[in-house]
PDB file of N, CA and C in Angstrom:
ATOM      1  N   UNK A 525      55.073 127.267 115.574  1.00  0.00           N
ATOM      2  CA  UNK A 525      54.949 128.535 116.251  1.00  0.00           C
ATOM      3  C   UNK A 525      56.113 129.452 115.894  1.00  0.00           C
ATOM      4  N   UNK A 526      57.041 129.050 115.931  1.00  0.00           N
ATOM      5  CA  UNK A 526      58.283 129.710 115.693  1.00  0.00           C
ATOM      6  C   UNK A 526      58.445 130.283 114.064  1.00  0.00           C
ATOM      7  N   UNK A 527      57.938 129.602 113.281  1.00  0.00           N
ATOM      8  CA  UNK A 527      57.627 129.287 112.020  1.00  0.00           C
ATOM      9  C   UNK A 527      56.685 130.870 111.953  1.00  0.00           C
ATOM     10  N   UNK A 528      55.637 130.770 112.407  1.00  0.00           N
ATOM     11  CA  UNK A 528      54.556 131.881 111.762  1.00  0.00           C
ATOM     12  C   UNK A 528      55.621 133.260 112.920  1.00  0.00           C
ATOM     13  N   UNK A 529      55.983 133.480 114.074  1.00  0.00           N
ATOM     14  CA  UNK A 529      56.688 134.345 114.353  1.00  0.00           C
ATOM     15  C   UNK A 529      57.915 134.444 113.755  1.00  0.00           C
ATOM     16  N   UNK A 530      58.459 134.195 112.935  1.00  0.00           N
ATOM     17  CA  UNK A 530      59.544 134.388 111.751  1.00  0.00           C
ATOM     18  C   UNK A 530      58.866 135.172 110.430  1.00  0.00           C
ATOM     19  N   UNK A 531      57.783 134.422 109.832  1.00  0.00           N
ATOM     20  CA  UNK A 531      56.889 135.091 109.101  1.00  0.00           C
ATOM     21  C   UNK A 531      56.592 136.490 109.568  1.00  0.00           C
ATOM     22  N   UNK A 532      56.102 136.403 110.941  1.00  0.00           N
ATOM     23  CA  UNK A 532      55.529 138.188 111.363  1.00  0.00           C
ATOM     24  C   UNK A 532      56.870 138.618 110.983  1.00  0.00           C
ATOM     25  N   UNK A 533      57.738 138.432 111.821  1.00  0.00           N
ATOM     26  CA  UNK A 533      58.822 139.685 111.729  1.00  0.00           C
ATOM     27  C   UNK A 533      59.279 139.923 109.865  1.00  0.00           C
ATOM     28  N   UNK A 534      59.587 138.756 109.470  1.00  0.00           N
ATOM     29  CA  UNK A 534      59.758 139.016 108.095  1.00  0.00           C
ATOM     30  C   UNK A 534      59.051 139.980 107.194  1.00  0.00           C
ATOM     31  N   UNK A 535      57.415 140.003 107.684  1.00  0.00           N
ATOM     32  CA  UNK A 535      56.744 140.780 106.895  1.00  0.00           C
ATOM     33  C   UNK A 535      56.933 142.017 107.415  1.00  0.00           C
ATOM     34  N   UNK A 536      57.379 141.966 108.793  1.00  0.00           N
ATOM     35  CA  UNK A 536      57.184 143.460 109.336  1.00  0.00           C
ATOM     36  C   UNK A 536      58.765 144.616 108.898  1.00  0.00           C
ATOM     37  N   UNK A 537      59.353 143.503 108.622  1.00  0.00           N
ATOM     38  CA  UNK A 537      60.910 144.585 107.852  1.00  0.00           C
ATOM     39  C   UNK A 537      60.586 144.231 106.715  1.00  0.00           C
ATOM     40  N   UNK A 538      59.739 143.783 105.950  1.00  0.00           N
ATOM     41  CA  UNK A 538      59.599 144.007 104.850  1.00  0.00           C
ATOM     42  C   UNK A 538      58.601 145.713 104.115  1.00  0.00           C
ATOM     43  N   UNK A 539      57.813 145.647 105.297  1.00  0.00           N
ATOM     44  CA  UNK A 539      56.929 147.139 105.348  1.00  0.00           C
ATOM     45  C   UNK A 539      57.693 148.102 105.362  1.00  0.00           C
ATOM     46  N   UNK A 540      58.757 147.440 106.747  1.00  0.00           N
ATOM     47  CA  UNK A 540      59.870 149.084 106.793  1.00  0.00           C
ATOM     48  C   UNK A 540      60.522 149.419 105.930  1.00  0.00           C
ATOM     49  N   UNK A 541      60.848 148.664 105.330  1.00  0.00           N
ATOM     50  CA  UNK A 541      61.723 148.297 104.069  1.00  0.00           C
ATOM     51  C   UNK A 541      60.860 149.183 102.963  1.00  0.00           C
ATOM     52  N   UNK A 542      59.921 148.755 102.413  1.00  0.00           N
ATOM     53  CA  UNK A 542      59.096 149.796 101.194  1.00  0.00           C
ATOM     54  C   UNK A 542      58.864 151.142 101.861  1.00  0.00           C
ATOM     55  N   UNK A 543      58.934 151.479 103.207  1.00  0.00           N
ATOM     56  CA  UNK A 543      58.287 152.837 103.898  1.00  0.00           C
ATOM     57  C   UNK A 543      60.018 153.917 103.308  1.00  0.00           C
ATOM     58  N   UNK A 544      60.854 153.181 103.849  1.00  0.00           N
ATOM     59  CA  UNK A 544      62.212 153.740 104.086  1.00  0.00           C
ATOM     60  C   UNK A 544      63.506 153.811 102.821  1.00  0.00           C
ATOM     61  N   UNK A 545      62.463 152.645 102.069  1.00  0.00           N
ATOM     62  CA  UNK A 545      64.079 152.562 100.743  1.00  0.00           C
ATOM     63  C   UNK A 545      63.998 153.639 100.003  1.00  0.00           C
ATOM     64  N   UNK A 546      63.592 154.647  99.886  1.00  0.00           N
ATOM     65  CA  UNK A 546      63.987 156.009  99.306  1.00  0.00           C
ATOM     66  C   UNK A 546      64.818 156.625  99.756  1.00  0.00           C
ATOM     67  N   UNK A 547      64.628 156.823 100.874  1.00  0.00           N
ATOM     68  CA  UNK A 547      65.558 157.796 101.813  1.00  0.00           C
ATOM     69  C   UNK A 547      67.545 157.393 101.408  1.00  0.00           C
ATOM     70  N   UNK A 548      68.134 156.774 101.550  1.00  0.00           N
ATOM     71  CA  UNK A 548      69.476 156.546 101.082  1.00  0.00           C
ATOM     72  C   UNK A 548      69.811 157.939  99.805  1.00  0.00           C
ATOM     73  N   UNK A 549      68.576 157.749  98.639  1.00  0.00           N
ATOM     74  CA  UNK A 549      68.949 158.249  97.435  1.00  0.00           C
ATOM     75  C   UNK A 549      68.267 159.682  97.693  1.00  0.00           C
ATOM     76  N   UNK A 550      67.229 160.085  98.551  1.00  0.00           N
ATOM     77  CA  UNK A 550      67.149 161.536  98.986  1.00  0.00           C
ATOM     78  C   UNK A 550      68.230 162.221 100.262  1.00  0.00           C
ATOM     79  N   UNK A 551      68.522 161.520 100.692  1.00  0.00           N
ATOM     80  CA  UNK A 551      70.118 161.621 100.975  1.00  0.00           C
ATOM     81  C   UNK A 551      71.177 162.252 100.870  1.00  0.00           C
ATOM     82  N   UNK A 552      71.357 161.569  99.722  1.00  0.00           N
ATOM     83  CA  UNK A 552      72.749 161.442  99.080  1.00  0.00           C
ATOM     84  C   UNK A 552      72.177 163.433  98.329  1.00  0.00           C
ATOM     85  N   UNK A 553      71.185 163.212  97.632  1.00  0.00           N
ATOM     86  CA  UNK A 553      70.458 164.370  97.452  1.00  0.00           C
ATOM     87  C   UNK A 553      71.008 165.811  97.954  1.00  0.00           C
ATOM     88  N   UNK A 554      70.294 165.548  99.355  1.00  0.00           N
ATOM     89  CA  UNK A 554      70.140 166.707 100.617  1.00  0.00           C
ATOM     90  C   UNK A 554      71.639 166.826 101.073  1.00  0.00           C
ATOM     91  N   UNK A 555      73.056 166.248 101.318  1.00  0.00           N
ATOM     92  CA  UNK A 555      73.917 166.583 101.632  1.00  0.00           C
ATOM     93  C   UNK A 555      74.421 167.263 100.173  1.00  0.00           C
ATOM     94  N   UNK A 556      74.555 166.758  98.839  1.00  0.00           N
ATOM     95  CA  UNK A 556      75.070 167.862  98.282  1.00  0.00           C
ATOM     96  C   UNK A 556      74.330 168.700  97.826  1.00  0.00           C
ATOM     97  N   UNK A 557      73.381 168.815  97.733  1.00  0.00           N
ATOM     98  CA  UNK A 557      72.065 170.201  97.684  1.00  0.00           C
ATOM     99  C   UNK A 557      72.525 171.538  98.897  1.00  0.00           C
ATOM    100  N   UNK A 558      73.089 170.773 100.084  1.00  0.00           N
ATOM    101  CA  UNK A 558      73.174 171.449 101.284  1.00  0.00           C
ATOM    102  C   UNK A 558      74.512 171.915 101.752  1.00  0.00           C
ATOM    103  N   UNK A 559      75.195 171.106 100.655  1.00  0.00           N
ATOM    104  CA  UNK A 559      77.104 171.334 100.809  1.00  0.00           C
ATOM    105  C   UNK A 559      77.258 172.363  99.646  1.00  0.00           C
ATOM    106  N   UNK A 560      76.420 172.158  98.423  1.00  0.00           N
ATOM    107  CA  UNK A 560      76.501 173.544  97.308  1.00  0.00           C
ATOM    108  C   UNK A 560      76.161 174.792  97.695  1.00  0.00           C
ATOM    109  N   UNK A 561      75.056 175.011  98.922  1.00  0.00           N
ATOM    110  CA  UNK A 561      74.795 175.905  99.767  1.00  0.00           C
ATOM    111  C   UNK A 561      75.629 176.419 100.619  1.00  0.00           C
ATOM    112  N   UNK A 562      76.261 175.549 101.092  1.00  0.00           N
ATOM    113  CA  UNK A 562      77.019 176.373 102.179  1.00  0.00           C
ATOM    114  C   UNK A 562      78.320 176.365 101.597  1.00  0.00           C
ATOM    115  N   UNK A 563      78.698 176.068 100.459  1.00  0.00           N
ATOM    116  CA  UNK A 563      79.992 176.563 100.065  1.00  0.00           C
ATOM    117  C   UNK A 563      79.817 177.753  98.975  1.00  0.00           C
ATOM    118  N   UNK A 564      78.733 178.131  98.568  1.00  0.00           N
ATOM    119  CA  UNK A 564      78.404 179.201  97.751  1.00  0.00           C
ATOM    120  C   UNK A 564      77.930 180.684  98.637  1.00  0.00           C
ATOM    121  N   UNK A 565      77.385 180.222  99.858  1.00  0.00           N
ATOM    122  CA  UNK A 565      77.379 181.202 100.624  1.00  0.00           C
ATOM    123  C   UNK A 565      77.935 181.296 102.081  1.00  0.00           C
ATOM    124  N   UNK A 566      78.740 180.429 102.307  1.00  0.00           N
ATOM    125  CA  UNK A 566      78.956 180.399 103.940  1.00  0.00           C
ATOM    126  C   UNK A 566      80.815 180.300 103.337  1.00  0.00           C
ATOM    127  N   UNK A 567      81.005 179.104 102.227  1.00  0.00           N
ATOM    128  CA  UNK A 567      82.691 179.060 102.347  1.00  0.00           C
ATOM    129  C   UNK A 567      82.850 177.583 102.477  1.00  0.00           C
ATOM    130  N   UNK A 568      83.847 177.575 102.287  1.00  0.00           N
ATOM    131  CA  UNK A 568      84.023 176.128 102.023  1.00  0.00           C
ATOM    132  C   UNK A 568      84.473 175.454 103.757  1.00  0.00           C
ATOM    133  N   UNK A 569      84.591 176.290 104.333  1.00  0.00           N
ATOM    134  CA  UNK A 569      85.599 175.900 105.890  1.00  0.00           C
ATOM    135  C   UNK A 569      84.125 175.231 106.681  1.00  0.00           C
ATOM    136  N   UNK A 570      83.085 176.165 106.173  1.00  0.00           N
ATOM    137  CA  UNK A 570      81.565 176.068 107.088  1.00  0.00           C
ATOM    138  C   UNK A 570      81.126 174.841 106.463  1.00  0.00           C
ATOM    139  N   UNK A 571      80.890 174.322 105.346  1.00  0.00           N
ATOM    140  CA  UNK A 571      80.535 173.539 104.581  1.00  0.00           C
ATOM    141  C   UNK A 571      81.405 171.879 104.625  1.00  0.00           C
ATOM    142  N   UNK A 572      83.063 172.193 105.219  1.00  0.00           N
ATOM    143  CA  UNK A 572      83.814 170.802 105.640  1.00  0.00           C
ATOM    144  C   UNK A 572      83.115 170.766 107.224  1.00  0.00           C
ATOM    145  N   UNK A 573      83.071 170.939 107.928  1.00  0.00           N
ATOM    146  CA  UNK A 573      82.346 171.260 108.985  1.00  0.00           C
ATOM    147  C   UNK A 573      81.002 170.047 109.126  1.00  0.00           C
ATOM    148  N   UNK A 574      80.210 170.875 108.394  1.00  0.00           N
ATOM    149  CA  UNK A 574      78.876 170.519 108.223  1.00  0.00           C
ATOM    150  C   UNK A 574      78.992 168.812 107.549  1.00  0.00           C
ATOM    151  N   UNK A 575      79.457 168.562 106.763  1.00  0.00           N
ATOM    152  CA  UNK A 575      79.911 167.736 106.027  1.00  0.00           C
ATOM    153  C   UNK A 575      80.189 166.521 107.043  1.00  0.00           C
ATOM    154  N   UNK A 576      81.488 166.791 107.844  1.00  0.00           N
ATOM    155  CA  UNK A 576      81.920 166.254 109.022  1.00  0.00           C
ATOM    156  C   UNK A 576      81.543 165.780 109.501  1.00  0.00           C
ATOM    157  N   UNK A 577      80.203 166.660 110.172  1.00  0.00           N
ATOM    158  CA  UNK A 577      79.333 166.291 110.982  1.00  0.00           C
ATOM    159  C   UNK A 577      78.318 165.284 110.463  1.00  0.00           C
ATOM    160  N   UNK A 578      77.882 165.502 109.458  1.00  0.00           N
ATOM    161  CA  UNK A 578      76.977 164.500 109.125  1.00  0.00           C
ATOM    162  C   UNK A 578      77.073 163.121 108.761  1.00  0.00           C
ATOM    163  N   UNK A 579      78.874 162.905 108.191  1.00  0.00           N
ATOM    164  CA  UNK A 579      79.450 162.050 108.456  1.00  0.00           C
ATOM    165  C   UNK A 579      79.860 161.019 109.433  1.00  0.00           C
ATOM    166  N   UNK A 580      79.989 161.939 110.442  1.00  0.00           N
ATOM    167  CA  UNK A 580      80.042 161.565 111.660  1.00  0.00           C
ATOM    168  C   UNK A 580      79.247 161.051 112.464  1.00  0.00           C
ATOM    169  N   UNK A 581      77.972 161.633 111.918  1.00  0.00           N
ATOM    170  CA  UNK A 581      76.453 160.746 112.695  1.00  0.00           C
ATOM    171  C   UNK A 581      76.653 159.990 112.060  1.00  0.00           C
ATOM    172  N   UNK A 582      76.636 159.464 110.907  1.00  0.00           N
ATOM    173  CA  UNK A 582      76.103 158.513 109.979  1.00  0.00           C
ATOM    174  C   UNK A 582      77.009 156.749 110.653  1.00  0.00           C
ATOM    175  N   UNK A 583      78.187 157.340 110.591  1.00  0.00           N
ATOM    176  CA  UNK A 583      79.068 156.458 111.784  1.00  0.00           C
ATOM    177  C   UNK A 583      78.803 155.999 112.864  1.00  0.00           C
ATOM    178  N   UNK A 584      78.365 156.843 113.683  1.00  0.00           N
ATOM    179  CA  UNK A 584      78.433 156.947 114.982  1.00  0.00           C
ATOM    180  C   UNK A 584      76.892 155.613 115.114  1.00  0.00           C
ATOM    181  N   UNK A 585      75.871 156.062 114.490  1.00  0.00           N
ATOM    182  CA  UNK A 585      74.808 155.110 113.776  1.00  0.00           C
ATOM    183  C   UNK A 585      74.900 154.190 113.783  1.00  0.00           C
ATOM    184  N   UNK A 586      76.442 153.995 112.503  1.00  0.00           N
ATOM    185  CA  UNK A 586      75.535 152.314 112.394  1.00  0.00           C
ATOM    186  C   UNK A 586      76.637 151.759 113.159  1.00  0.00           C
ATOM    187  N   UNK A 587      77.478 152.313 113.971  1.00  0.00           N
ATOM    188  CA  UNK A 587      78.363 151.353 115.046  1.00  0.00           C
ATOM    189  C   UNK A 587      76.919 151.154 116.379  1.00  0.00           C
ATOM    190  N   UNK A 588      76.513 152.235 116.564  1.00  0.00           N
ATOM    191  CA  UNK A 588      75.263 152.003 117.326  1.00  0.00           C
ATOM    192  C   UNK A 588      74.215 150.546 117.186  1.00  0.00           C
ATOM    193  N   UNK A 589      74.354 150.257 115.873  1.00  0.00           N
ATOM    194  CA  UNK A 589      73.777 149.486 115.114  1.00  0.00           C
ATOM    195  C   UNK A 589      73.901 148.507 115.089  1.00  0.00           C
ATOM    196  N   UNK A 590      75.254 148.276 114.655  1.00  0.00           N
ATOM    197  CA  UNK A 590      76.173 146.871 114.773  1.00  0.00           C
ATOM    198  C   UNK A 590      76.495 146.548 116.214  1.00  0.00           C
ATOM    199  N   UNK A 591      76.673 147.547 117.319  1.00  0.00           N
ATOM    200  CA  UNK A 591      76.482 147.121 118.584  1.00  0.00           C
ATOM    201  C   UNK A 591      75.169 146.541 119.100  1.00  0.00           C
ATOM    202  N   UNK A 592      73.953 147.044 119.147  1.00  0.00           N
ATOM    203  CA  UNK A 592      72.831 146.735 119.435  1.00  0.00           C
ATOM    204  C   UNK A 592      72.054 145.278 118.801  1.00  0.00           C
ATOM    205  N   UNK A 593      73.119 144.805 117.333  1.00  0.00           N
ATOM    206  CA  UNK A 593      72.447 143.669 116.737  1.00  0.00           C
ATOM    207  C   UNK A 593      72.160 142.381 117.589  1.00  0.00           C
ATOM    208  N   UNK A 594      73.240 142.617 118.492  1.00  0.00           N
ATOM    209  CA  UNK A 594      73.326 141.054 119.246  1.00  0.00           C
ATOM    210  C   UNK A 594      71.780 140.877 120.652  1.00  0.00           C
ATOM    211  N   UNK A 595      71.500 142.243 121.016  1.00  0.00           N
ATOM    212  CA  UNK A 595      70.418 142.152 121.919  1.00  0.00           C
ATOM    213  C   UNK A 595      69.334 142.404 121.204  1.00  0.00           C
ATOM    214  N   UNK A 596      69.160 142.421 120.009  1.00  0.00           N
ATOM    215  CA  UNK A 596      68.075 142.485 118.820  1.00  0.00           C
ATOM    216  C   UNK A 596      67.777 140.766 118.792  1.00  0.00           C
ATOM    217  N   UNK A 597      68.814 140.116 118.755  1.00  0.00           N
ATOM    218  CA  UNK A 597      68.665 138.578 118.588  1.00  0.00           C
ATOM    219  C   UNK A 597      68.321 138.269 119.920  1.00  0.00           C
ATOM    220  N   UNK A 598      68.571 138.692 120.527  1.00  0.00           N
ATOM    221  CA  UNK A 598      68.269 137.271 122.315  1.00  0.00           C
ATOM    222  C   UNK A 598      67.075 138.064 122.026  1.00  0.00           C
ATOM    223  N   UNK A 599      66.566 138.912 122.052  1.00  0.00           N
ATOM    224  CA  UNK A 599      64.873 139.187 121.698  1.00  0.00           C
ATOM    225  C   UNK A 599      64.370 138.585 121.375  1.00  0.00           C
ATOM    226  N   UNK A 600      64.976 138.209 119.576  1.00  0.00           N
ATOM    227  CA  UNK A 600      63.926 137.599 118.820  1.00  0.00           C
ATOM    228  C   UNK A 600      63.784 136.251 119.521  1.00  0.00           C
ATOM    229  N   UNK A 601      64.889 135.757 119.925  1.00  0.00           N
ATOM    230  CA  UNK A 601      64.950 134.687 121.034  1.00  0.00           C
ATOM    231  C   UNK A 601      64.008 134.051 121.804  1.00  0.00           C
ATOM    232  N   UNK A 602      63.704 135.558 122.504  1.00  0.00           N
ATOM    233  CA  UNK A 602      63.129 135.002 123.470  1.00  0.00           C
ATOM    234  C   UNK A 602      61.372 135.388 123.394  1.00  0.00           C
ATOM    235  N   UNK A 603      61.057 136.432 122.356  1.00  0.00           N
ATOM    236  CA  UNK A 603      59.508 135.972 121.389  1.00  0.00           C
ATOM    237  C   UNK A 603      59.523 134.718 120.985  1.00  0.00           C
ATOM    238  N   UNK A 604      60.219 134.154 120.459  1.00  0.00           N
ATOM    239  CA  UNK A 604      59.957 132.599 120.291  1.00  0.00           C
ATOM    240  C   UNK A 604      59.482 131.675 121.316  1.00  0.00           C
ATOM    241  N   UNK A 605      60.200 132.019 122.216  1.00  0.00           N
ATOM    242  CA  UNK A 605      60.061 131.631 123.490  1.00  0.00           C
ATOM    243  C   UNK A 605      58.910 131.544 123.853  1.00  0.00           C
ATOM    244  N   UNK A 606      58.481 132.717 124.150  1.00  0.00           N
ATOM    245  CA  UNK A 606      57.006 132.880 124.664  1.00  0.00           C
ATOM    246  C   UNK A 606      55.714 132.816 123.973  1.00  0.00           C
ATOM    247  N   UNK A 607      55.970 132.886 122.416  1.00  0.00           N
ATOM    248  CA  UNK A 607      55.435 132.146 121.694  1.00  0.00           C
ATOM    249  C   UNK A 607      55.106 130.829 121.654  1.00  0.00           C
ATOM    250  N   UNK A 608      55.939 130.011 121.890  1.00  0.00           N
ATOM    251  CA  UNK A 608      56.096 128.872 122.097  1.00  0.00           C
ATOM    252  C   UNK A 608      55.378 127.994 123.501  1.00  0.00           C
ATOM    253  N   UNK A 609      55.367 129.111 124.535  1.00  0.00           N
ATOM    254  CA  UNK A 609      55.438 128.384 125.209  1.00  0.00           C
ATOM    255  C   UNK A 609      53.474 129.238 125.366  1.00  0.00           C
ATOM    256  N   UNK A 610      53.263 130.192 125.103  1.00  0.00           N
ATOM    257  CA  UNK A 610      51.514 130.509 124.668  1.00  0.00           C
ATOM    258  C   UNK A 610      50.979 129.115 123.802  1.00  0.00           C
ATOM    259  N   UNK A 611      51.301 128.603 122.932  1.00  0.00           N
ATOM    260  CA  UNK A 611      50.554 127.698 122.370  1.00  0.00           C
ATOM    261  C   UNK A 611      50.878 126.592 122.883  1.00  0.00           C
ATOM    262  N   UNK A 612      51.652 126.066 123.673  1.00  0.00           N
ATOM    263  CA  UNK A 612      51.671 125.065 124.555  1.00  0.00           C
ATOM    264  C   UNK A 612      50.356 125.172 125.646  1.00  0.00           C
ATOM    265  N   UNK A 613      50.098 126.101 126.107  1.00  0.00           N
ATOM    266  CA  UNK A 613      49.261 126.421 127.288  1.00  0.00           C
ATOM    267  C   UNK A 613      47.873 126.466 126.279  1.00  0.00           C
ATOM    268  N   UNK A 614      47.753 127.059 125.354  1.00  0.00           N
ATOM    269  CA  UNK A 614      46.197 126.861 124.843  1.00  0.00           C
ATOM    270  C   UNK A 614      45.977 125.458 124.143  1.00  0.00           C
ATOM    271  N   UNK A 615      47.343 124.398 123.697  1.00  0.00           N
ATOM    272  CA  UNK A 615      47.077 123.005 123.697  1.00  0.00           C
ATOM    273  C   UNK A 615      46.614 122.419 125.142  1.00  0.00           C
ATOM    274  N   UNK A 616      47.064 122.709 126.000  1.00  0.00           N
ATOM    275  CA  UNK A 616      47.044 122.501 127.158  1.00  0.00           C
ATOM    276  C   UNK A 616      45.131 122.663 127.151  1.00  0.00           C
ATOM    277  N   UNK A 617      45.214 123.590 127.442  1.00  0.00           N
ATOM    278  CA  UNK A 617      43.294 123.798 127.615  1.00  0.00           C
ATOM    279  C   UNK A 617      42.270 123.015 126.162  1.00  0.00           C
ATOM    280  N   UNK A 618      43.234 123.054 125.129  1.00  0.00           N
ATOM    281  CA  UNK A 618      42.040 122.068 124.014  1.00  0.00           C
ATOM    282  C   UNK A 618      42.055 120.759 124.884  1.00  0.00           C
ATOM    283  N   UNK A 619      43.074 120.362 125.508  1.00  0.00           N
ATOM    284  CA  UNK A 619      43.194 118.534 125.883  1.00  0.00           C
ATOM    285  C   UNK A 619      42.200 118.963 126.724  1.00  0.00           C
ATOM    286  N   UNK A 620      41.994 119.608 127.694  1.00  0.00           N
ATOM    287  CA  UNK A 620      41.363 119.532 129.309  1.00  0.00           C
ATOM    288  C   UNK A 620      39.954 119.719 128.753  1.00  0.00           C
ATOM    289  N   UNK A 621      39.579 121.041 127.520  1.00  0.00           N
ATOM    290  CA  UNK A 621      38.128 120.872 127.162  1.00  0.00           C
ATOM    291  C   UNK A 621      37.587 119.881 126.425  1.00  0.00           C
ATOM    292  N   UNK A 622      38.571 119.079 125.889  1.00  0.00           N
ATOM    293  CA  UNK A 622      38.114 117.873 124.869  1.00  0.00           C
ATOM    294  C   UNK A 622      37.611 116.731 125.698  1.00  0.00           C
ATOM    295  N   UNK A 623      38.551 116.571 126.903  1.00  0.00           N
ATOM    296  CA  UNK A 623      37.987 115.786 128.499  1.00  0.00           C
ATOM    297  C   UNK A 623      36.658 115.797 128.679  1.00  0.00           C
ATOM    298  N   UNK A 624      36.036 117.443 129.008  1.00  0.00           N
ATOM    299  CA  UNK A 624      35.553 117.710 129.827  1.00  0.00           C
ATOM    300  C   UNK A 624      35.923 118.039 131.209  1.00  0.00           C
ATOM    301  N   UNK A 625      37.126 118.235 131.571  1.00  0.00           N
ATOM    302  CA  UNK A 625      37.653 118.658 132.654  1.00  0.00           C
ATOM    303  C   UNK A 625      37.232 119.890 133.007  1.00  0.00           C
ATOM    304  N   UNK A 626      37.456 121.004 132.451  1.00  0.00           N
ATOM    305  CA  UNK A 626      36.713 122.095 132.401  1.00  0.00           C
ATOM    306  C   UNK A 626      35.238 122.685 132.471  1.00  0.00           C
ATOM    307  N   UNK A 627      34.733 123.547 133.422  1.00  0.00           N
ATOM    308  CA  UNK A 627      33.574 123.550 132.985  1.00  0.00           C
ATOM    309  C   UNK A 627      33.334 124.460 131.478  1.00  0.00           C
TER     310      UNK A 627
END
């Protein structure tokens, strides 16, 4: 059980993964596409600024990120869990219908 819910999730960051791996290199793109802009018409003061800022999310992110990893795991945790403990309960009902206990 734990086994095929490792599989799901695997396949499922693997999707995000082909949806999203562009973005890094359109990126990198759009900040200096957008920093040649604003230092050709705004100045270079508007453009450290802007810069800053986007820097600054990008930080702010993945500390967000690296904080949040650890309650990402007692999750996956505890899908196992209940995974685990769902196919216990429908073994549970094959034994009782294999009886005849059940109507």
């Amino acid at each position: 059980e734990r086994a095929l819910n490792l599989v799901q999730v695997d396949a499922e960051r693997l999707y995000i993964f082909a949806q999203l791996s562009h973005l890094p290199g359109v990126a990198i793109v759009v900040v200096l596409a957008t920093s040649g802009y604003l230092v050709h018409y705004e100045g270079a003061d508007v453009a450290l600024v802007a810069i800053s800022v986007v820097f600054g999310t990008v930080a702010l992110q993945a500390l967000l990120t690296r904080v949040s990893g650890p309650a990402r795991r007692k999750m996956q945790q505890l899908a196992d869990q209940r995974v685990g403990l769902l196919a216990q309960i429908l073994d549970s009902f094959r034994v009782l219908k294999m009886y005849g206990w059940l109507p």
